[in-house]
Amino acid sequence: MPGSPERSAGVRSIAVPSRAISKASWLYPLKGIYYFLSHPFLWPLLRARLLPAALLSLVVLTTLFTWTYIPQVLFLMLFHGPLAWVNGAFLVLGEGAAIVALLFEAFFVDETLVDVFDAVLINEGYTDLIVASRVLNLDGQTPVRQLGKPTNSAVYSPFSFRQIIEFIIFLPLNLIPVAGTPMFLIITGYRAGPFHHWRYFQLLDYTKKEKKAFVKQRQLRYTWFGTIALLLQLVPLMSMVFLLTTAAGSALWVAKHEERRRALDPTNDGRDQEPYADDHVRDSL
């Protein structure tokens, strides 16, 4: 029967997992790719960085694959057999990602990542989050054109030698057959995930203690977000492009959280933790 309890229960049993999957944190880096491609106002931010990013990635990866790939594969064959060719590629790509991040991201990209993050939030209707931290030209035709100079420190993700060193330290995990590469990606994602919301914590003026509590409540989600973000950065010649699209995905995740938080408590300034349980269906951040 159309209105039978059995049918309603069946619909709910399908809808709940569907909502959980659609809100899963690991999807946001992928959503960021689609969002970036479907919103042309973001493209100028990419064009300004595309050529130097592509050239740097090309030089670094060409050098690494020419001089280090075969020696590493030969060494890995002692442990992995034929899988050494695949795991060796991941190892070299990981090394390349660390070098490119060190040379490029820390010195050239962070300002652009802030612009992507802020522009997405403005486009999603959260101008009030941005207006306190930078000058906005509300007459601008697009969210990017509305962005003025920051009025205080504006950092998307702080440069961390510790993160780079840990990245290099964990690279040998790729020596472990089969499980090594996934372990490397997840452990690195665990550390890197929360950095993608550093800008959000700045906008809310969170203290170190508040940031730690916020992240701790959502550590598993941040781990999956960071893992997928890292995996995208391992794509040859596209790592810097995916840094920008991941910033868009990070902002989309924040927008979803803000929508839920404000619906629950419109007077909350963001400092109070949400009163609802931290489960995968009810809380998307």
PDB file of N, CA, C and O in Angstrom, residues 188-253:
ATOM      1  N   THR A 188      48.725  10.983   7.343  1.00  0.00           N
ATOM      2  CA  THR A 188      49.015  12.351   6.924  1.00  0.00           C
ATOM      3  C   THR A 188      47.736  13.175   6.858  1.00  0.00           C
ATOM      4  O   THR A 188      47.730  14.362   7.203  1.00  0.00           O
ATOM      5  N   GLY A 189      46.652  12.546   6.408  1.00  0.00           N
ATOM      6  CA  GLY A 189      45.361  13.234   6.381  1.00  0.00           C
ATOM      7  C   GLY A 189      44.873  13.610   7.772  1.00  0.00           C
ATOM      8  O   GLY A 189      44.237  14.663   7.956  1.00  0.00           O
ATOM      9  N   TYR A 190      45.178  12.784   8.751  1.00  0.00           N
ATOM     10  CA  TYR A 190      44.812  13.072  10.149  1.00  0.00           C
ATOM     11  C   TYR A 190      45.433  14.381  10.611  1.00  0.00           C
ATOM     12  O   TYR A 190      44.783  15.205  11.266  1.00  0.00           O
ATOM     13  N   ARG A 191      46.693  14.600  10.239  1.00  0.00           N
ATOM     14  CA  ARG A 191      47.380  15.818  10.647  1.00  0.00           C
ATOM     15  C   ARG A 191      46.948  17.019   9.805  1.00  0.00           C
ATOM     16  O   ARG A 191      46.828  18.133  10.314  1.00  0.00           O
ATOM     17  N   ALA A 192      46.732  16.776   8.506  1.00  0.00           N
ATOM     18  CA  ALA A 192      46.504  17.903   7.588  1.00  0.00           C
ATOM     19  C   ALA A 192      45.061  18.386   7.575  1.00  0.00           C
ATOM     20  O   ALA A 192      44.808  19.566   7.299  1.00  0.00           O
ATOM     21  N   GLY A 193      44.108  17.515   7.864  1.00  0.00           N
ATOM     22  CA  GLY A 193      42.698  17.863   7.733  1.00  0.00           C
ATOM     23  C   GLY A 193      42.284  19.145   8.434  1.00  0.00           C
ATOM     24  O   GLY A 193      41.715  20.048   7.807  1.00  0.00           O
ATOM     25  N   PRO A 194      42.568  19.291   9.739  1.00  0.00           N
ATOM     26  CA  PRO A 194      42.119  20.496  10.441  1.00  0.00           C
ATOM     27  C   PRO A 194      42.717  21.792   9.901  1.00  0.00           C
ATOM     28  O   PRO A 194      42.119  22.859  10.061  1.00  0.00           O
ATOM     29  N   PHE A 195      43.884  21.727   9.264  1.00  0.00           N
ATOM     30  CA  PHE A 195      44.500  22.942   8.740  1.00  0.00           C
ATOM     31  C   PHE A 195      43.632  23.595   7.664  1.00  0.00           C
ATOM     32  O   PHE A 195      43.739  24.799   7.421  1.00  0.00           O
ATOM     33  N   HIS A 196      42.779  22.822   7.015  1.00  0.00           N
ATOM     34  CA  HIS A 196      41.933  23.368   5.959  1.00  0.00           C
ATOM     35  C   HIS A 196      40.832  24.276   6.499  1.00  0.00           C
ATOM     36  O   HIS A 196      40.170  24.970   5.724  1.00  0.00           O
ATOM     37  N   HIS A 197      40.629  24.270   7.829  1.00  0.00           N
ATOM     38  CA  HIS A 197      39.645  25.180   8.429  1.00  0.00           C
ATOM     39  C   HIS A 197      40.306  26.228   9.318  1.00  0.00           C
ATOM     40  O   HIS A 197      39.636  26.857  10.147  1.00  0.00           O
ATOM     41  N   TRP A 198      41.602  26.406   9.143  1.00  0.00           N
ATOM     42  CA  TRP A 198      42.313  27.414   9.928  1.00  0.00           C
ATOM     43  C   TRP A 198      41.714  28.801   9.690  1.00  0.00           C
ATOM     44  O   TRP A 198      41.553  29.601  10.611  1.00  0.00           O
ATOM     45  N   ARG A 199      41.399  29.083   8.435  1.00  0.00           N
ATOM     46  CA  ARG A 199      40.789  30.381   8.098  1.00  0.00           C
ATOM     47  C   ARG A 199      39.445  30.551   8.804  1.00  0.00           C
ATOM     48  O   ARG A 199      39.125  31.629   9.314  1.00  0.00           O
ATOM     49  N   TYR A 200      38.653  29.498   8.871  1.00  0.00           N
ATOM     50  CA  TYR A 200      37.359  29.544   9.560  1.00  0.00           C
ATOM     51  C   TYR A 200      37.558  29.854  11.038  1.00  0.00           C
ATOM     52  O   TYR A 200      36.829  30.677  11.621  1.00  0.00           O
ATOM     53  N   PHE A 201      38.548  29.216  11.652  1.00  0.00           N
ATOM     54  CA  PHE A 201      38.824  29.479  13.058  1.00  0.00           C
ATOM     55  C   PHE A 201      39.254  30.934  13.262  1.00  0.00           C
ATOM     56  O   PHE A 201      38.928  31.552  14.285  1.00  0.00           O
ATOM     57  N   GLN A 202      39.987  31.482  12.293  1.00  0.00           N
ATOM     58  CA  GLN A 202      40.352  32.898  12.363  1.00  0.00           C
ATOM     59  C   GLN A 202      39.121  33.789  12.314  1.00  0.00           C
ATOM     60  O   GLN A 202      39.003  34.745  13.085  1.00  0.00           O
ATOM     61  N   LEU A 203      38.212  33.468  11.401  1.00  0.00           N
ATOM     62  CA  LEU A 203      37.019  34.296  11.243  1.00  0.00           C
ATOM     63  C   LEU A 203      36.162  34.294  12.500  1.00  0.00           C
ATOM     64  O   LEU A 203      35.502  35.287  12.813  1.00  0.00           O
ATOM     65  N   LEU A 204      36.158  33.172  13.212  1.00  0.00           N
ATOM     66  CA  LEU A 204      35.389  33.079  14.458  1.00  0.00           C
ATOM     67  C   LEU A 204      36.204  33.534  15.664  1.00  0.00           C
ATOM     68  O   LEU A 204      35.680  33.536  16.780  1.00  0.00           O
ATOM     69  N   ASP A 205      37.470  33.896  15.424  1.00  0.00           N
ATOM     70  CA  ASP A 205      38.349  34.357  16.498  1.00  0.00           C
ATOM     71  C   ASP A 205      38.469  33.311  17.607  1.00  0.00           C
ATOM     72  O   ASP A 205      38.455  33.637  18.803  1.00  0.00           O
ATOM     73  N   TYR A 206      38.594  32.074  17.205  1.00  0.00           N
ATOM     74  CA  TYR A 206      38.732  30.987  18.171  1.00  0.00           C
ATOM     75  C   TYR A 206      40.095  31.043  18.862  1.00  0.00           C
ATOM     76  O   TYR A 206      41.119  31.347  18.236  1.00  0.00           O
ATOM     77  N   THR A 207      40.101  30.721  20.134  1.00  0.00           N
ATOM     78  CA  THR A 207      41.354  30.542  20.857  1.00  0.00           C
ATOM     79  C   THR A 207      41.921  29.166  20.523  1.00  0.00           C
ATOM     80  O   THR A 207      41.240  28.318  19.919  1.00  0.00           O
ATOM     81  N   LYS A 208      43.156  28.940  20.911  1.00  0.00           N
ATOM     82  CA  LYS A 208      43.778  27.640  20.676  1.00  0.00           C
ATOM     83  C   LYS A 208      42.975  26.524  21.339  1.00  0.00           C
ATOM     84  O   LYS A 208      42.786  25.442  20.765  1.00  0.00           O
ATOM     85  N   LYS A 209      42.473  26.791  22.532  1.00  0.00           N
ATOM     86  CA  LYS A 209      41.680  25.796  23.252  1.00  0.00           C
ATOM     87  C   LYS A 209      40.374  25.492  22.522  1.00  0.00           C
ATOM     88  O   LYS A 209      39.962  24.327  22.419  1.00  0.00           O
ATOM     89  N   GLU A 210      39.733  26.534  21.999  1.00  0.00           N
ATOM     90  CA  GLU A 210      38.468  26.344  21.278  1.00  0.00           C
ATOM     91  C   GLU A 210      38.683  25.586  19.971  1.00  0.00           C
ATOM     92  O   GLU A 210      37.875  24.729  19.605  1.00  0.00           O
ATOM     93  N   LYS A 211      39.770  25.890  19.269  1.00  0.00           N
ATOM     94  CA  LYS A 211      40.086  25.156  18.039  1.00  0.00           C
ATOM     95  C   LYS A 211      40.320  23.683  18.333  1.00  0.00           C
ATOM     96  O   LYS A 211      39.824  22.804  17.610  1.00  0.00           O
ATOM     97  N   LYS A 212      41.061  23.436  19.388  1.00  0.00           N
ATOM     98  CA  LYS A 212      41.370  22.050  19.744  1.00  0.00           C
ATOM     99  C   LYS A 212      40.099  21.271  20.073  1.00  0.00           C
ATOM    100  O   LYS A 212      39.924  20.123  19.639  1.00  0.00           O
ATOM    101  N   ALA A 213      39.193  21.895  20.817  1.00  0.00           N
ATOM    102  CA  ALA A 213      37.937  21.231  21.174  1.00  0.00           C
ATOM    103  C   ALA A 213      37.072  20.992  19.944  1.00  0.00           C
ATOM    104  O   ALA A 213      36.457  19.923  19.793  1.00  0.00           O
ATOM    105  N   PHE A 214      37.020  21.973  19.052  1.00  0.00           N
ATOM    106  CA  PHE A 214      36.225  21.863  17.827  1.00  0.00           C
ATOM    107  C   PHE A 214      36.731  20.720  16.958  1.00  0.00           C
ATOM    108  O   PHE A 214      35.954  19.902  16.448  1.00  0.00           O
ATOM    109  N   VAL A 215      38.047  20.657  16.782  1.00  0.00           N
ATOM    110  CA  VAL A 215      38.651  19.621  15.939  1.00  0.00           C
ATOM    111  C   VAL A 215      38.490  18.249  16.579  1.00  0.00           C
ATOM    112  O   VAL A 215      38.182  17.265  15.898  1.00  0.00           O
ATOM    113  N   LYS A 216      38.703  18.170  17.886  1.00  0.00           N
ATOM    114  CA  LYS A 216      38.616  16.880  18.576  1.00  0.00           C
ATOM    115  C   LYS A 216      37.245  16.246  18.392  1.00  0.00           C
ATOM    116  O   LYS A 216      37.125  15.031  18.230  1.00  0.00           O
ATOM    117  N   GLN A 217      36.207  17.067  18.401  1.00  0.00           N
ATOM    118  CA  GLN A 217      34.852  16.561  18.255  1.00  0.00           C
ATOM    119  C   GLN A 217      34.610  15.992  16.852  1.00  0.00           C
ATOM    120  O   GLN A 217      33.719  15.172  16.645  1.00  0.00           O
ATOM    121  N   ARG A 218      35.434  16.424  15.885  1.00  0.00           N
ATOM    122  CA  ARG A 218      35.207  16.057  14.485  1.00  0.00           C
ATOM    123  C   ARG A 218      36.455  15.463  13.840  1.00  0.00           C
ATOM    124  O   ARG A 218      36.635  15.533  12.635  1.00  0.00           O
ATOM    125  N   GLN A 219      37.341  14.878  14.646  1.00  0.00           N
ATOM    126  CA  GLN A 219      38.636  14.445  14.140  1.00  0.00           C
ATOM    127  C   GLN A 219      38.522  13.426  13.015  1.00  0.00           C
ATOM    128  O   GLN A 219      39.284  13.477  12.042  1.00  0.00           O
ATOM    129  N   LEU A 220      37.586  12.506  13.125  1.00  0.00           N
ATOM    130  CA  LEU A 220      37.454  11.489  12.083  1.00  0.00           C
ATOM    131  C   LEU A 220      37.074  12.130  10.750  1.00  0.00           C
ATOM    132  O   LEU A 220      37.618  11.781   9.693  1.00  0.00           O
ATOM    133  N   ARG A 221      36.169  13.103  10.773  1.00  0.00           N
ATOM    134  CA  ARG A 221      35.769  13.775   9.537  1.00  0.00           C
ATOM    135  C   ARG A 221      36.936  14.560   8.933  1.00  0.00           C
ATOM    136  O   ARG A 221      37.139  14.570   7.733  1.00  0.00           O
ATOM    137  N   TYR A 222      37.687  15.217   9.807  1.00  0.00           N
ATOM    138  CA  TYR A 222      38.852  15.948   9.318  1.00  0.00           C
ATOM    139  C   TYR A 222      39.892  15.001   8.714  1.00  0.00           C
ATOM    140  O   TYR A 222      40.573  15.335   7.747  1.00  0.00           O
ATOM    141  N   THR A 223      40.019  13.823   9.303  1.00  0.00           N
ATOM    142  CA  THR A 223      40.967  12.845   8.767  1.00  0.00           C
ATOM    143  C   THR A 223      40.587  12.434   7.360  1.00  0.00           C
ATOM    144  O   THR A 223      41.439  12.387   6.459  1.00  0.00           O
ATOM    145  N   TRP A 224      39.306  12.156   7.120  1.00  0.00           N
ATOM    146  CA  TRP A 224      38.874  11.752   5.784  1.00  0.00           C
ATOM    147  C   TRP A 224      38.987  12.904   4.800  1.00  0.00           C
ATOM    148  O   TRP A 224      39.385  12.708   3.647  1.00  0.00           O
ATOM    149  N   PHE A 225      38.649  14.101   5.244  1.00  0.00           N
ATOM    150  CA  PHE A 225      38.802  15.268   4.371  1.00  0.00           C
ATOM    151  C   PHE A 225      40.269  15.439   3.983  1.00  0.00           C
ATOM    152  O   PHE A 225      40.611  15.610   2.807  1.00  0.00           O
ATOM    153  N   GLY A 226      41.151  15.399   4.982  1.00  0.00           N
ATOM    154  CA  GLY A 226      42.572  15.570   4.718  1.00  0.00           C
ATOM    155  C   GLY A 226      43.153  14.478   3.851  1.00  0.00           C
ATOM    156  O   GLY A 226      44.038  14.728   3.020  1.00  0.00           O
ATOM    157  N   THR A 227      42.657  13.246   4.010  1.00  0.00           N
ATOM    158  CA  THR A 227      43.152  12.127   3.205  1.00  0.00           C
ATOM    159  C   THR A 227      42.810  12.311   1.733  1.00  0.00           C
ATOM    160  O   THR A 227      43.667  12.130   0.856  1.00  0.00           O
ATOM    161  N   ILE A 228      41.573  12.672   1.441  1.00  0.00           N
ATOM    162  CA  ILE A 228      41.175  12.885   0.049  1.00  0.00           C
ATOM    163  C   ILE A 228      41.876  14.104  -0.538  1.00  0.00           C
ATOM    164  O   ILE A 228      42.310  14.094  -1.700  1.00  0.00           O
ATOM    165  N   ALA A 229      42.024  15.155   0.263  1.00  0.00           N
ATOM    166  CA  ALA A 229      42.734  16.348  -0.204  1.00  0.00           C
ATOM    167  C   ALA A 229      44.175  16.004  -0.572  1.00  0.00           C
ATOM    168  O   ALA A 229      44.700  16.446  -1.608  1.00  0.00           O
ATOM    169  N   LEU A 230      44.827  15.183   0.252  1.00  0.00           N
ATOM    170  CA  LEU A 230      46.201  14.775  -0.033  1.00  0.00           C
ATOM    171  C   LEU A 230      46.265  13.912  -1.283  1.00  0.00           C
ATOM    172  O   LEU A 230      47.166  14.067  -2.124  1.00  0.00           O
ATOM    173  N   LEU A 231      45.313  13.000  -1.415  1.00  0.00           N
ATOM    174  CA  LEU A 231      45.285  12.127  -2.588  1.00  0.00           C
ATOM    175  C   LEU A 231      45.181  12.951  -3.871  1.00  0.00           C
ATOM    176  O   LEU A 231      45.841  12.651  -4.882  1.00  0.00           O
ATOM    177  N   LEU A 232      44.379  14.000  -3.855  1.00  0.00           N
ATOM    178  CA  LEU A 232      44.252  14.871  -5.016  1.00  0.00           C
ATOM    179  C   LEU A 232      45.562  15.600  -5.309  1.00  0.00           C
ATOM    180  O   LEU A 232      45.929  15.809  -6.472  1.00  0.00           O
ATOM    181  N   GLN A 233      46.301  15.971  -4.266  1.00  0.00           N
ATOM    182  CA  GLN A 233      47.559  16.677  -4.466  1.00  0.00           C
ATOM    183  C   GLN A 233      48.643  15.784  -5.047  1.00  0.00           C
ATOM    184  O   GLN A 233      49.668  16.283  -5.522  1.00  0.00           O
ATOM    185  N   LEU A 234      48.436  14.477  -5.016  1.00  0.00           N
ATOM    186  CA  LEU A 234      49.410  13.557  -5.591  1.00  0.00           C
ATOM    187  C   LEU A 234      49.221  13.379  -7.099  1.00  0.00           C
ATOM    188  O   LEU A 234      50.027  12.709  -7.745  1.00  0.00           O
ATOM    189  N   VAL A 235      48.155  13.966  -7.652  1.00  0.00           N
ATOM    190  CA  VAL A 235      47.929  13.858  -9.098  1.00  0.00           C
ATOM    191  C   VAL A 235      48.978  14.698  -9.818  1.00  0.00           C
ATOM    192  O   VAL A 235      49.083  15.902  -9.574  1.00  0.00           O
ATOM    193  N   PRO A 236      49.768  14.094 -10.702  1.00  0.00           N
ATOM    194  CA  PRO A 236      50.853  14.826 -11.354  1.00  0.00           C
ATOM    195  C   PRO A 236      50.362  16.075 -12.072  1.00  0.00           C
ATOM    196  O   PRO A 236      49.354  16.056 -12.769  1.00  0.00           O
ATOM    197  N   LEU A 237      51.092  17.185 -11.872  1.00  0.00           N
ATOM    198  CA  LEU A 237      50.877  18.475 -12.524  1.00  0.00           C
ATOM    199  C   LEU A 237      49.598  19.187 -12.085  1.00  0.00           C
ATOM    200  O   LEU A 237      49.338  20.314 -12.499  1.00  0.00           O
ATOM    201  N   MET A 238      48.800  18.553 -11.257  1.00  0.00           N
ATOM    202  CA  MET A 238      47.518  19.138 -10.868  1.00  0.00           C
ATOM    203  C   MET A 238      47.454  19.484  -9.379  1.00  0.00           C
ATOM    204  O   MET A 238      46.413  19.898  -8.890  1.00  0.00           O
ATOM    205  N   SER A 239      48.554  19.301  -8.660  1.00  0.00           N
ATOM    206  CA  SER A 239      48.498  19.451  -7.206  1.00  0.00           C
ATOM    207  C   SER A 239      48.078  20.862  -6.794  1.00  0.00           C
ATOM    208  O   SER A 239      47.258  21.029  -5.891  1.00  0.00           O
ATOM    209  N   MET A 240      48.625  21.880  -7.471  1.00  0.00           N
ATOM    210  CA  MET A 240      48.270  23.249  -7.099  1.00  0.00           C
ATOM    211  C   MET A 240      46.830  23.593  -7.487  1.00  0.00           C
ATOM    212  O   MET A 240      46.147  24.340  -6.797  1.00  0.00           O
ATOM    213  N   VAL A 241      46.368  23.027  -8.607  1.00  0.00           N
ATOM    214  CA  VAL A 241      44.982  23.241  -9.023  1.00  0.00           C
ATOM    215  C   VAL A 241      44.037  22.664  -7.969  1.00  0.00           C
ATOM    216  O   VAL A 241      43.061  23.310  -7.554  1.00  0.00           O
ATOM    217  N   PHE A 242      44.352  21.459  -7.509  1.00  0.00           N
ATOM    218  CA  PHE A 242      43.495  20.821  -6.522  1.00  0.00           C
ATOM    219  C   PHE A 242      43.607  21.479  -5.148  1.00  0.00           C
ATOM    220  O   PHE A 242      42.703  21.340  -4.323  1.00  0.00           O
ATOM    221  N   LEU A 243      44.697  22.184  -4.873  1.00  0.00           N
ATOM    222  CA  LEU A 243      44.751  22.980  -3.648  1.00  0.00           C
ATOM    223  C   LEU A 243      43.653  24.041  -3.666  1.00  0.00           C
ATOM    224  O   LEU A 243      42.963  24.261  -2.666  1.00  0.00           O
ATOM    225  N   LEU A 244      43.475  24.685  -4.825  1.00  0.00           N
ATOM    226  CA  LEU A 244      42.451  25.732  -4.935  1.00  0.00           C
ATOM    227  C   LEU A 244      41.046  25.144  -4.863  1.00  0.00           C
ATOM    228  O   LEU A 244      40.170  25.701  -4.204  1.00  0.00           O
ATOM    229  N   THR A 245      40.823  24.027  -5.541  1.00  0.00           N
ATOM    230  CA  THR A 245      39.482  23.430  -5.514  1.00  0.00           C
ATOM    231  C   THR A 245      39.166  22.875  -4.128  1.00  0.00           C
ATOM    232  O   THR A 245      38.016  22.898  -3.697  1.00  0.00           O
ATOM    233  N   THR A 246      40.192  22.380  -3.425  1.00  0.00           N
ATOM    234  CA  THR A 246      39.967  21.887  -2.065  1.00  0.00           C
ATOM    235  C   THR A 246      39.599  23.032  -1.129  1.00  0.00           C
ATOM    236  O   THR A 246      38.777  22.855  -0.217  1.00  0.00           O
ATOM    237  N   ALA A 247      40.177  24.213  -1.345  1.00  0.00           N
ATOM    238  CA  ALA A 247      39.785  25.381  -0.551  1.00  0.00           C
ATOM    239  C   ALA A 247      38.315  25.706  -0.768  1.00  0.00           C
ATOM    240  O   ALA A 247      37.600  26.085   0.177  1.00  0.00           O
ATOM    241  N   ALA A 248      37.847  25.551  -2.007  1.00  0.00           N
ATOM    242  CA  ALA A 248      36.420  25.757  -2.284  1.00  0.00           C
ATOM    243  C   ALA A 248      35.578  24.718  -1.550  1.00  0.00           C
ATOM    244  O   ALA A 248      34.543  25.039  -0.957  1.00  0.00           O
ATOM    245  N   GLY A 249      36.030  23.463  -1.565  1.00  0.00           N
ATOM    246  CA  GLY A 249      35.313  22.412  -0.848  1.00  0.00           C
ATOM    247  C   GLY A 249      35.300  22.645   0.647  1.00  0.00           C
ATOM    248  O   GLY A 249      34.294  22.398   1.328  1.00  0.00           O
ATOM    249  N   SER A 250      36.410  23.133   1.187  1.00  0.00           N
ATOM    250  CA  SER A 250      36.484  23.451   2.609  1.00  0.00           C
ATOM    251  C   SER A 250      35.470  24.526   2.985  1.00  0.00           C
ATOM    252  O   SER A 250      34.796  24.432   4.017  1.00  0.00           O
ATOM    253  N   ALA A 251      35.354  25.544   2.124  1.00  0.00           N
ATOM    254  CA  ALA A 251      34.380  26.623   2.385  1.00  0.00           C
ATOM    255  C   ALA A 251      32.950  26.103   2.294  1.00  0.00           C
ATOM    256  O   ALA A 251      32.072  26.527   3.066  1.00  0.00           O
ATOM    257  N   LEU A 252      32.686  25.188   1.367  1.00  0.00           N
ATOM    258  CA  LEU A 252      31.351  24.599   1.260  1.00  0.00           C
ATOM    259  C   LEU A 252      30.997  23.831   2.529  1.00  0.00           C
ATOM    260  O   LEU A 252      29.845  23.862   2.987  1.00  0.00           O
ATOM    261  N   TRP A 253      31.972  23.148   3.090  1.00  0.00           N
ATOM    262  CA  TRP A 253      31.755  22.419   4.340  1.00  0.00           C
ATOM    263  C   TRP A 253      31.421  23.398   5.468  1.00  0.00           C
ATOM    264  O   TRP A 253      30.509  23.169   6.267  1.00  0.00           O
TER     265      TRP A 253
END
